[in-house]
Short mmCIF file of C-alpha atoms in Angstrom, two decimals:
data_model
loop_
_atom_site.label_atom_id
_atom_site.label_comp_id
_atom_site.label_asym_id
_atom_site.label_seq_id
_atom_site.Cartn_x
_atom_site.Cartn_y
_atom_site.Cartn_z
CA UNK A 1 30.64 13.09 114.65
CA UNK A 2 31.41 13.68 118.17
CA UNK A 3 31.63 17.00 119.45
CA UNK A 4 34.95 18.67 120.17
CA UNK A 5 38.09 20.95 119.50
CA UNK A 6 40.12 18.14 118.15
CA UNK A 7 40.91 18.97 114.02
CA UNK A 8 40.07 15.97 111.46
CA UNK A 9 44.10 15.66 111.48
CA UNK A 10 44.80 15.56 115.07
CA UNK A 11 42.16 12.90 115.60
CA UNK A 12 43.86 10.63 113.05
CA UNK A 13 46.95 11.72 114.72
CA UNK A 14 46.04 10.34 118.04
CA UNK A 15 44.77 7.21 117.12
CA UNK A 16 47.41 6.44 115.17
CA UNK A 17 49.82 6.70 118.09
CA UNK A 18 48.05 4.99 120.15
CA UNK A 19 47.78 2.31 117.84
CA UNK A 20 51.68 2.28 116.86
CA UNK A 21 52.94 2.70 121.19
CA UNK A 22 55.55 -0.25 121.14
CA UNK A 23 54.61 -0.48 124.91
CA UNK A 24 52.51 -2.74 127.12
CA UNK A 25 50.24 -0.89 129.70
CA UNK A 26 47.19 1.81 130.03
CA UNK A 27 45.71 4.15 128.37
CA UNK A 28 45.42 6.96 130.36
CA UNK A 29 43.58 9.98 128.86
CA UNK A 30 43.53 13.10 130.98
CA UNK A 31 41.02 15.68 130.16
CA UNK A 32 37.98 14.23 128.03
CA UNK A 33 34.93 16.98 127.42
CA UNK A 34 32.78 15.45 125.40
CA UNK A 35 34.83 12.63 124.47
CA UNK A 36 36.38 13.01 120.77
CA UNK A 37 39.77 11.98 121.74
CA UNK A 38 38.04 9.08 123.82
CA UNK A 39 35.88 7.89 121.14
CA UNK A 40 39.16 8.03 118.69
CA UNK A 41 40.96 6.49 120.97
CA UNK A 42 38.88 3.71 122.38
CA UNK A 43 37.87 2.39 119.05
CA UNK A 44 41.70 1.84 118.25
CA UNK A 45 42.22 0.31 121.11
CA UNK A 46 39.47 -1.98 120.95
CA UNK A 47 40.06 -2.61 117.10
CA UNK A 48 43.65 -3.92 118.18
CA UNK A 49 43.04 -5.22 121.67
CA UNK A 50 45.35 -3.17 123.11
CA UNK A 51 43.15 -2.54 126.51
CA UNK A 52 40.60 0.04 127.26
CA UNK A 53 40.78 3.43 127.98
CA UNK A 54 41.00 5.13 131.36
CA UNK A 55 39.52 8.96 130.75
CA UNK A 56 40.06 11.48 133.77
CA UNK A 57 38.10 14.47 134.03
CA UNK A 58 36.17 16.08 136.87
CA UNK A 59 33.28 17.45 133.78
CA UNK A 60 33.01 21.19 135.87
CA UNK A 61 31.98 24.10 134.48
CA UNK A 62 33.27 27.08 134.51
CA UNK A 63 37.32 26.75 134.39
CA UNK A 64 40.20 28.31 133.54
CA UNK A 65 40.92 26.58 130.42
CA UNK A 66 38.40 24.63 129.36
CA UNK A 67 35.76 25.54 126.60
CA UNK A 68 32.54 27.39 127.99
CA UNK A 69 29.50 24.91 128.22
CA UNK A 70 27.41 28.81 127.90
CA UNK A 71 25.62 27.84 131.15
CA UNK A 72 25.44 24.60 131.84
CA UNK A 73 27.27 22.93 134.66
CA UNK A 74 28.77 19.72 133.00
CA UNK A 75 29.63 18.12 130.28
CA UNK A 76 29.81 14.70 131.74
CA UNK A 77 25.83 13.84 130.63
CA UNK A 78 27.43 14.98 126.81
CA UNK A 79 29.98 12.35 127.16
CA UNK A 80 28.28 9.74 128.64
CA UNK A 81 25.97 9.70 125.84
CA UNK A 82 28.67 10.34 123.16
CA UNK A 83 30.42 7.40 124.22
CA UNK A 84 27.56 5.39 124.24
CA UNK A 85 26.47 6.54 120.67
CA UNK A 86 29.98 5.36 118.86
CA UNK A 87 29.71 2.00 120.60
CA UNK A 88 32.94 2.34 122.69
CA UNK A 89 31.15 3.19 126.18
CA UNK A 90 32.25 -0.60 127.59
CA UNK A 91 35.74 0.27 126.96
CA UNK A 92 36.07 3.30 128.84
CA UNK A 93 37.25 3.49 132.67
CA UNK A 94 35.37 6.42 133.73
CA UNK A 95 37.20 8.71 136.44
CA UNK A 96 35.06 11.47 137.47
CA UNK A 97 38.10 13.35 139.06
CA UNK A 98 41.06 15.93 138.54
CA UNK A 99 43.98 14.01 137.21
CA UNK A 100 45.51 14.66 140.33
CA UNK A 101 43.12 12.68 142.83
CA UNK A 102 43.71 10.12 140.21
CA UNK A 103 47.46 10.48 140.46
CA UNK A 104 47.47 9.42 144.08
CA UNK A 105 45.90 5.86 143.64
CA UNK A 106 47.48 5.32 140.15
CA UNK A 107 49.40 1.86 140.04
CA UNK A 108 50.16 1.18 136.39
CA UNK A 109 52.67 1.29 133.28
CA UNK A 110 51.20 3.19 130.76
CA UNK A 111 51.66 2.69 127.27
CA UNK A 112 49.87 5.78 125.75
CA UNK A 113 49.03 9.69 127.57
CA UNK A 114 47.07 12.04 126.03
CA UNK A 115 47.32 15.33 128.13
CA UNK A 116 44.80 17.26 127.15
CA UNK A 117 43.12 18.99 130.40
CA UNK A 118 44.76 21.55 132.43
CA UNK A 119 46.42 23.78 130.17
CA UNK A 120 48.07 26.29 132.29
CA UNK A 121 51.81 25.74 133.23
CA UNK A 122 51.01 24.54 136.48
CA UNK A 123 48.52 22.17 135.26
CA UNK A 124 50.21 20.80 132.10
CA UNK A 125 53.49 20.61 134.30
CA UNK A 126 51.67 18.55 137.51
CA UNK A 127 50.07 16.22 134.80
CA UNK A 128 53.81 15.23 133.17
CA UNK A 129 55.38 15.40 136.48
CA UNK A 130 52.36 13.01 138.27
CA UNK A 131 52.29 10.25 135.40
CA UNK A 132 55.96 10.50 134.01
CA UNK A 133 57.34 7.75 136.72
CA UNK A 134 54.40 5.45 135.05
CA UNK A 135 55.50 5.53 131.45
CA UNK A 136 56.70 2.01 130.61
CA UNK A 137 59.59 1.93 127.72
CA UNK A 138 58.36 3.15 124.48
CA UNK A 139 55.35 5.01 125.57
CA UNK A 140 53.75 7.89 123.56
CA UNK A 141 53.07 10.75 125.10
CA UNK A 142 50.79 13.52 123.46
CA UNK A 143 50.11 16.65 124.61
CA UNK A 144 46.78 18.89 123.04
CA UNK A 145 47.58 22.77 122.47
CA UNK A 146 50.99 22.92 122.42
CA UNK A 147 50.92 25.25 119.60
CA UNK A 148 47.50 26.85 120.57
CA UNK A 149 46.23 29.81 122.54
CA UNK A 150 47.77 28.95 125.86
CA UNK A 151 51.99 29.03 126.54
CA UNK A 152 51.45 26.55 129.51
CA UNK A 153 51.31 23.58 127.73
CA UNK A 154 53.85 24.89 125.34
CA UNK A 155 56.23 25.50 127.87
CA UNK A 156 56.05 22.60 129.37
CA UNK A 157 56.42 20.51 126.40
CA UNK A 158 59.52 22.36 125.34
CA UNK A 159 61.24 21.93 129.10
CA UNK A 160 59.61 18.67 130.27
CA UNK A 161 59.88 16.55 127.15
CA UNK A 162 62.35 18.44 124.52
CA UNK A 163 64.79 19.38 126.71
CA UNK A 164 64.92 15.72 128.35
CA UNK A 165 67.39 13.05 128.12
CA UNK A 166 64.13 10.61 128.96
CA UNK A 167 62.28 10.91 125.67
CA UNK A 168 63.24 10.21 121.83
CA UNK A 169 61.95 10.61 119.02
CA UNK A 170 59.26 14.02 118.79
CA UNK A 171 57.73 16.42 116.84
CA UNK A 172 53.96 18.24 115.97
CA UNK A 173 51.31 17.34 114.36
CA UNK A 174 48.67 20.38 114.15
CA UNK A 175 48.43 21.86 117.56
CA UNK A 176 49.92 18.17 119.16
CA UNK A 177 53.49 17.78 120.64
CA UNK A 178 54.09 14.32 121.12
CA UNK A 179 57.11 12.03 122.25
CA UNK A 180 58.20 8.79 122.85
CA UNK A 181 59.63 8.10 126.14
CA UNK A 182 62.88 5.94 125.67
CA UNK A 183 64.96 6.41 129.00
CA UNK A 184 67.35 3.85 128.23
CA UNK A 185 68.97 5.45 124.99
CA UNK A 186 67.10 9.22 124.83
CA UNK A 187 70.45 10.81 125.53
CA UNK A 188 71.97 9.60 122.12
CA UNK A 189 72.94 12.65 119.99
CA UNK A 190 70.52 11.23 116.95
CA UNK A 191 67.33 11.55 119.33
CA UNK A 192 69.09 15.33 121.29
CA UNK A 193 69.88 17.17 118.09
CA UNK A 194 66.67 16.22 116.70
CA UNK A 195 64.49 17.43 119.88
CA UNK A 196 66.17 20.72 119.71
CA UNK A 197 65.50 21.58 116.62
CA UNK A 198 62.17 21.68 117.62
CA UNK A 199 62.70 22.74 121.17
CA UNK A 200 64.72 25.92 119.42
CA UNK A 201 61.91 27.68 117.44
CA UNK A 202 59.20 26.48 119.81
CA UNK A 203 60.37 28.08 122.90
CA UNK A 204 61.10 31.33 120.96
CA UNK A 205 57.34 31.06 120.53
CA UNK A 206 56.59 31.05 124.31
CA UNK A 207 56.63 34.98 124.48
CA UNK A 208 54.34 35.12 121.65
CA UNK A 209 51.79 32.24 123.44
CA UNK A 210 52.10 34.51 126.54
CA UNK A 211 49.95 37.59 124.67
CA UNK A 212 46.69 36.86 125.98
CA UNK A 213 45.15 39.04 122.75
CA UNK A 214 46.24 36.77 120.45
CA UNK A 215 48.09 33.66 121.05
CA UNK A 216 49.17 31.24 118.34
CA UNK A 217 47.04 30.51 115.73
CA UNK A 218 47.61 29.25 112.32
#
């Protein structure tokens, strides 16, 4: 019931990874709105006593890539209350805060990332780039509108996580890309031939993403 872009199957999606990470650490959500993904998430978490739920997100309104509030200023009194509503607002670290202010007292492994906040290149590219040296073995890292209206997040997924040697097993699950990083054995041919057969049609898609008119939809 709580308000946001995530689809009925990408919710399940998420939870279900974070429920399945073979990894000890944080959850570290980065980018929250209203808190769907939180709410998802944190109720998982809780259910399995895997830790709580760390959600970055400075709530501002207007930006670049973020869905218009139609006037009002933030969405942080939304997702206070949202949290609050589903029961999960005790297991929620607050962080009021670009995921890059975050990024320069951050400390911990992390088990499970759900990028889902800054969605140009820059943006999606600082977020892996900031949190990647956190990921403890077996982590799974998510990434929100990969396959949506904006080829940052695309592009990064495609050069950051298919094309690396660091993560496993990946794939898509409605608009998602996810991966699991797996430094120690990533570079094995049954984990590379895999990742680019998906890294092959999806950056072909990049030029399309780039069209501001339309995008990817579908």
């Amino acid at each position: 019931a709580t308000a946001g872009y995530l689809s009925e199957r990408e919710a399940r999606f998420i939870m279900a990874a974070a429920a399945v990470a073979p990894a000890t650490g944080k959850n570290l959500e980065i980018g929250s709105f209203k808190g769907r993904s939180t709410v998802g998430i944190a109720y998982v978490t809780r259910e399995l006593k895997l830790g709580t739920v760390v959600a970055v997100d400075p709530h501002t309104s207007p930006a670049s890539t973020d869905p218009d509030l139609r006037g009002e200023r933030t969405s942080y009194d939304d997702f206070v209350a949202n949290l609050k509503s589903a029961g999960v607002f005790e297991r929620v670290e607050i962080k009021r805060a670009y995921s890059y202010e975050l990024a320069r007292e951050w400390k911990h492994p992390i088990r499970f990332l759900w990028i889902d906040g800054d969605h140009t290149y820059e943006g999606a590219k600082a977020d892996i780039d900031l949190f990647k040296p956190y990921l403890a073995d077996g982590a799974i890292v998510a990434m929100h509108d990969v396959l949506g209206t904006f080829e940052g997040a695309l592009r990064v997924f495609v050069e950051e996580i298919l094309d690396s040697d660091d993560f496993g097993p990946a794939g898509f699950s409605g608009s998602i890309g996810w991966a699991q990083y797996r430094p120690l054995d990533g570079m094995k041919a049954r984990f590379r031939w895999r990742r680019q057969l998906l890294a092959i049609p999806a950056r072909k898609l990049i030029p399309i993403a780039q069209r501001a008119d339309r995008g990817l939809h579908g």
